[in-house]
C-alpha positions as a Markdown table, in Angstrom:
| # | Residue | x | y | z |
|---|---|---|---|---|
| 1 | Met | 164.0 | 80.0 | 141.6 |
| 2 | Arg | 164.8 | 80.1 | 137.9 |
| 3 | Asp | 165.3 | 76.9 | 135.9 |
| 4 | Pro | 169.0 | 76.8 | 134.8 |
| 5 | Glu | 168.2 | 75.4 | 131.4 |
| 6 | Asn | 165.6 | 78.1 | 130.7 |
| 7 | Thr | 168.0 | 80.7 | 131.9 |
| 8 | Arg | 170.7 | 79.4 | 129.5 |
| 9 | Lys | 168.3 | 79.4 | 126.6 |
| 10 | Thr | 167.1 | 82.9 | 127.3 |
| 11 | Ile | 170.7 | 84.2 | 127.5 |
| 12 | Leu | 171.5 | 82.4 | 124.2 |
| 13 | Leu | 168.5 | 83.7 | 122.4 |
| 14 | Glu | 168.9 | 87.3 | 123.5 |
| 15 | Ser | 172.6 | 87.4 | 123.0 |
| 16 | Ala | 172.4 | 85.8 | 119.5 |
| 17 | Asn | 169.9 | 88.5 | 118.5 |
| 18 | Leu | 172.2 | 91.2 | 119.8 |
| 19 | Phe | 175.3 | 89.8 | 118.2 |
| 20 | Asn | 173.7 | 89.3 | 114.9 |
| 21 | Thr | 172.2 | 92.8 | 114.8 |
| 22 | Gln | 174.8 | 95.0 | 116.6 |
| 23 | Gly | 177.9 | 92.9 | 116.0 |
| 24 | Tyr | 180.0 | 90.7 | 118.2 |
| 25 | Lys | 182.5 | 93.3 | 119.2 |
| 26 | Ala | 179.9 | 96.1 | 119.6 |
| 27 | Thr | 177.8 | 94.1 | 122.0 |
| 28 | Ser | 178.8 | 94.2 | 125.6 |
| 29 | Ile | 177.9 | 92.0 | 128.5 |
| 30 | Ser | 176.1 | 95.0 | 129.9 |
| 31 | Asp | 173.9 | 95.0 | 126.7 |
| 32 | Ile | 173.1 | 91.3 | 127.3 |
| 33 | Thr | 172.2 | 91.9 | 131.0 |
| 34 | Lys | 169.8 | 94.6 | 129.9 |
| 35 | Ala | 168.2 | 92.4 | 127.3 |
| 36 | Thr | 167.9 | 89.3 | 129.5 |
| 37 | Gly | 167.3 | 90.9 | 132.9 |
| 38 | Phe | 170.1 | 88.6 | 134.3 |
| 39 | Thr | 173.2 | 89.8 | 136.2 |
| 40 | Lys | 176.7 | 89.3 | 134.8 |
| 41 | Gly | 177.2 | 86.7 | 137.5 |
| 42 | Ala | 174.2 | 84.7 | 136.1 |
| 43 | Ile | 175.6 | 84.9 | 132.6 |
| 44 | Tyr | 179.1 | 83.8 | 133.6 |
| 45 | Arg | 177.6 | 80.8 | 135.5 |
| 46 | His | 176.4 | 79.5 | 132.2 |
| 47 | Phe | 179.2 | 80.6 | 129.9 |
| 48 | Glu | 182.9 | 80.8 | 130.7 |
| 49 | Ser | 183.5 | 84.1 | 128.9 |
| 50 | Lys | 182.0 | 86.5 | 126.3 |
| 51 | Ala | 183.9 | 84.5 | 123.7 |
| 52 | Asp | 182.3 | 81.3 | 124.8 |
| 53 | Leu | 178.9 | 82.9 | 124.7 |
| 54 | Glu | 179.6 | 84.3 | 121.2 |
| 55 | Lys | 180.6 | 80.8 | 120.0 |
| 56 | His | 177.4 | 79.2 | 121.4 |
| 57 | Ala | 175.2 | 82.0 | 120.1 |
| 58 | Leu | 176.5 | 81.5 | 116.6 |
| 59 | Gln | 176.1 | 77.8 | 117.0 |
| 60 | Arg | 172.4 | 78.2 | 117.9 |
| 61 | Leu | 171.7 | 80.6 | 115.0 |
| 62 | Ser | 173.2 | 78.1 | 112.6 |
| 63 | Ser | 171.4 | 75.2 | 114.1 |
| 64 | Met | 168.1 | 77.0 | 113.4 |
| 65 | Met | 169.1 | 77.4 | 109.7 |
| 66 | Phe | 170.3 | 73.8 | 109.3 |
| 67 | Glu | 167.2 | 72.4 | 111.0 |
| 68 | His | 164.8 | 74.3 | 108.6 |
| 69 | Leu | 166.9 | 73.5 | 105.5 |
| 70 | Gly | 167.3 | 69.9 | 106.5 |
| 71 | Val | 163.5 | 69.3 | 106.6 |
| 72 | Ser | 163.0 | 71.0 | 103.2 |
| 73 | Ile | 165.9 | 69.1 | 101.5 |
| 74 | Lys | 164.8 | 65.8 | 102.9 |
| 75 | Ala | 161.3 | 66.3 | 101.6 |
| 76 | Ala | 162.5 | 67.0 | 98.0 |
| 77 | Pro | 162.5 | 64.0 | 95.7 |
| 78 | Asp | 165.5 | 64.5 | 93.6 |
| 79 | Phe | 168.8 | 66.4 | 93.1 |
| 80 | Glu | 167.3 | 69.3 | 91.2 |
| 81 | Gln | 164.4 | 69.8 | 93.7 |
| 82 | Lys | 166.7 | 69.6 | 96.7 |
| 83 | Phe | 168.6 | 72.6 | 95.3 |
| 84 | Glu | 165.3 | 74.3 | 94.7 |
| 85 | Ala | 164.6 | 73.9 | 98.4 |
| 86 | Ile | 167.9 | 75.6 | 99.2 |
| 87 | Phe | 167.2 | 78.4 | 96.7 |
| 88 | Ser | 163.7 | 78.9 | 98.2 |
| 89 | Phe | 165.2 | 79.2 | 101.7 |
| 90 | Phe | 167.6 | 81.9 | 100.6 |
| 91 | Glu | 165.1 | 83.8 | 98.6 |
| 92 | Gln | 162.4 | 83.7 | 101.3 |
| 93 | Tyr | 165.0 | 84.8 | 103.8 |
| 94 | Met | 164.7 | 88.4 | 102.5 |
| 95 | Glu | 161.0 | 88.5 | 103.3 |
| 96 | Ser | 160.8 | 86.4 | 106.4 |
| 97 | Pro | 164.2 | 85.9 | 108.1 |
| 98 | Phe | 164.5 | 83.4 | 110.9 |
| 99 | Tyr | 166.6 | 85.9 | 112.8 |
| 100 | Glu | 167.2 | 89.6 | 112.6 |
| 101 | Gly | 170.4 | 91.1 | 111.2 |
| 102 | Gly | 171.1 | 89.0 | 108.2 |
| 103 | Cys | 173.1 | 85.8 | 107.6 |
| 104 | Pro | 174.8 | 84.9 | 110.9 |
| 105 | Leu | 177.7 | 83.1 | 109.0 |
| 106 | Met | 178.5 | 86.1 | 106.9 |
| 107 | Asn | 178.2 | 88.5 | 109.8 |
| 108 | Ala | 180.6 | 86.4 | 111.9 |
| 109 | Ala | 183.0 | 86.0 | 109.0 |
| 110 | Val | 183.2 | 89.7 | 108.5 |
| 111 | Glu | 184.1 | 90.3 | 112.2 |
| 112 | Val | 186.6 | 87.5 | 112.5 |
| 113 | Asp | 188.9 | 89.2 | 110.0 |
| 114 | Asp | 189.9 | 91.3 | 113.0 |
| 115 | Gly | 190.5 | 88.5 | 115.5 |
| 116 | Leu | 188.0 | 86.7 | 117.7 |
| 117 | Pro | 189.7 | 83.2 | 117.3 |
| 118 | Glu | 186.9 | 81.2 | 119.0 |
| 119 | Leu | 184.3 | 82.8 | 116.8 |
| 120 | Arg | 186.4 | 82.2 | 113.7 |
| 121 | Ala | 186.7 | 78.6 | 114.6 |
| 122 | Gln | 182.9 | 78.3 | 115.1 |
| 123 | Ala | 182.2 | 80.1 | 111.8 |
| 124 | Gln | 184.6 | 77.8 | 110.0 |
| 125 | Thr | 182.8 | 74.8 | 111.5 |
| 126 | Ile | 179.5 | 76.1 | 110.2 |
| 127 | Leu | 180.9 | 76.8 | 106.7 |
| 128 | Asn | 182.4 | 73.3 | 106.6 |
| 129 | Lys | 179.0 | 71.8 | 107.6 |
| 130 | Leu | 177.3 | 73.8 | 104.9 |
| 131 | Lys | 179.9 | 72.7 | 102.3 |
| 132 | Asn | 179.6 | 69.1 | 103.5 |
| 133 | Ser | 175.8 | 69.3 | 103.1 |
| 134 | Val | 176.0 | 70.5 | 99.5 |
| 135 | Arg | 178.8 | 68.0 | 98.8 |
| 136 | Thr | 176.6 | 65.1 | 100.1 |
| 137 | Leu | 173.8 | 66.2 | 97.8 |
| 138 | Val | 176.2 | 65.9 | 94.8 |
| 139 | Val | 177.6 | 62.6 | 95.9 |
| 140 | Asn | 174.1 | 61.1 | 96.4 |
| 141 | Gly | 173.1 | 62.5 | 93.0 |
| 142 | Ile | 176.0 | 60.7 | 91.4 |
| 143 | Glu | 175.2 | 57.5 | 93.2 |
| 144 | Asn | 171.5 | 57.7 | 92.3 |
| 145 | Gly | 172.4 | 58.2 | 88.6 |
| 146 | Gln | 170.9 | 61.8 | 88.6 |
| 147 | Val | 174.2 | 63.6 | 88.2 |
| 148 | Gly | 177.1 | 63.0 | 85.8 |
| 149 | Ala | 180.2 | 61.6 | 87.4 |
| 150 | Asp | 182.4 | 64.2 | 85.6 |
| 151 | Ile | 181.1 | 67.0 | 87.8 |
| 152 | Asp | 183.8 | 69.0 | 89.6 |
| 153 | Thr | 182.3 | 68.6 | 93.0 |
| 154 | Glu | 184.5 | 71.0 | 94.9 |
| 155 | Ala | 184.1 | 73.8 | 92.4 |
| 156 | Phe | 180.3 | 73.3 | 92.4 |
| 157 | Val | 180.1 | 73.4 | 96.2 |
| 158 | His | 182.1 | 76.6 | 96.4 |
| 159 | Ile | 180.2 | 78.3 | 93.5 |
| 160 | Val | 176.8 | 77.6 | 95.1 |
| 161 | Ile | 177.7 | 78.7 | 98.6 |
| 162 | Ala | 179.7 | 81.8 | 97.6 |
| 163 | Ser | 177.0 | 82.9 | 95.2 |
| 164 | Leu | 174.1 | 82.5 | 97.6 |
| 165 | Glu | 176.0 | 84.3 | 100.5 |
| 166 | Gly | 177.0 | 87.1 | 98.1 |
| 167 | Gly | 173.5 | 87.4 | 96.8 |
| 168 | Ile | 172.0 | 87.7 | 100.3 |
| 169 | Met | 174.6 | 90.3 | 101.2 |
| 170 | Met | 173.9 | 92.5 | 98.1 |
| 171 | Ser | 170.1 | 92.1 | 98.5 |
| 172 | Lys | 170.3 | 93.1 | 102.2 |
| 173 | Leu | 172.6 | 96.1 | 101.4 |
| 174 | Glu | 170.4 | 97.3 | 98.5 |
| 175 | Gly | 167.1 | 96.5 | 100.2 |
| 176 | Lys | 165.7 | 94.6 | 97.3 |
| 177 | Arg | 165.4 | 90.9 | 96.2 |
| 178 | Tyr | 166.8 | 91.4 | 92.7 |
| 179 | Pro | 170.4 | 90.4 | 93.5 |
| 180 | Ile | 169.5 | 87.1 | 95.2 |
| 181 | Gln | 166.9 | 86.4 | 92.5 |
| 182 | Leu | 169.5 | 86.9 | 89.8 |
| 183 | Val | 172.0 | 84.6 | 91.6 |
| 184 | Ile | 169.3 | 81.9 | 92.0 |
| 185 | Glu | 168.4 | 82.1 | 88.3 |
| 186 | His | 172.0 | 81.6 | 87.4 |
| 187 | Leu | 172.5 | 78.8 | 89.9 |
| 188 | Arg | 169.5 | 77.0 | 88.4 |
| 189 | Thr | 171.3 | 76.8 | 85.1 |
| 190 | Val | 174.4 | 75.5 | 86.9 |
| 191 | Val | 172.4 | 72.8 | 88.7 |
| 192 | Ser | 170.5 | 71.9 | 85.5 |
| 193 | Ala | 173.8 | 71.5 | 83.6 |
| 194 | Gln | 174.8 | 68.7 | 86.1 |
| 195 | Ile | 171.7 | 66.6 | 85.5 |
| 196 | Lys | 172.6 | 63.4 | 83.8 |
| 197 | Ser | 170.7 | 63.0 | 80.5 |
| 198 | Glu | 168.6 | 59.8 | 80.1 |
């Protein structure tokens, strides 16, 4: 008899991979049964619907990203180095991604333009978490005297995230690291400009 928790994990892992490589709409429950070896009944015992599975799969992919990023950021000693940890993650992603198919947030965001309200809500939750993480780094930097209080925090947060996501998209499409490397070099000057002078 299969362990229900292991069954759920297997379904999540396999479906997350399929959704992120084939697309959410293009992936059917039949595709997932083939990948997992489980019946539709087994899948629906763990997830209420395909939409519910999509939401949890995206959540799992994003958790992997935040877990890795969180360790690197926490280990960095100051504001500038914490952003270097973020830049390193995005640059290395081109060579050794944690999951196939590209950035799960961007992939989901593209598809939710055409509907999928539960997936849209989950993608928005992930984006908000990412924005809050960058915002917290700025707030902590100000409190620690590393960043000038005159920084436009919201503009900074949006510029960093939009630039990195766009750089990853272009690098993936063109099959080369140059776009993300160029973006990171620019963002380094943006971050450096916020450092409070002694």
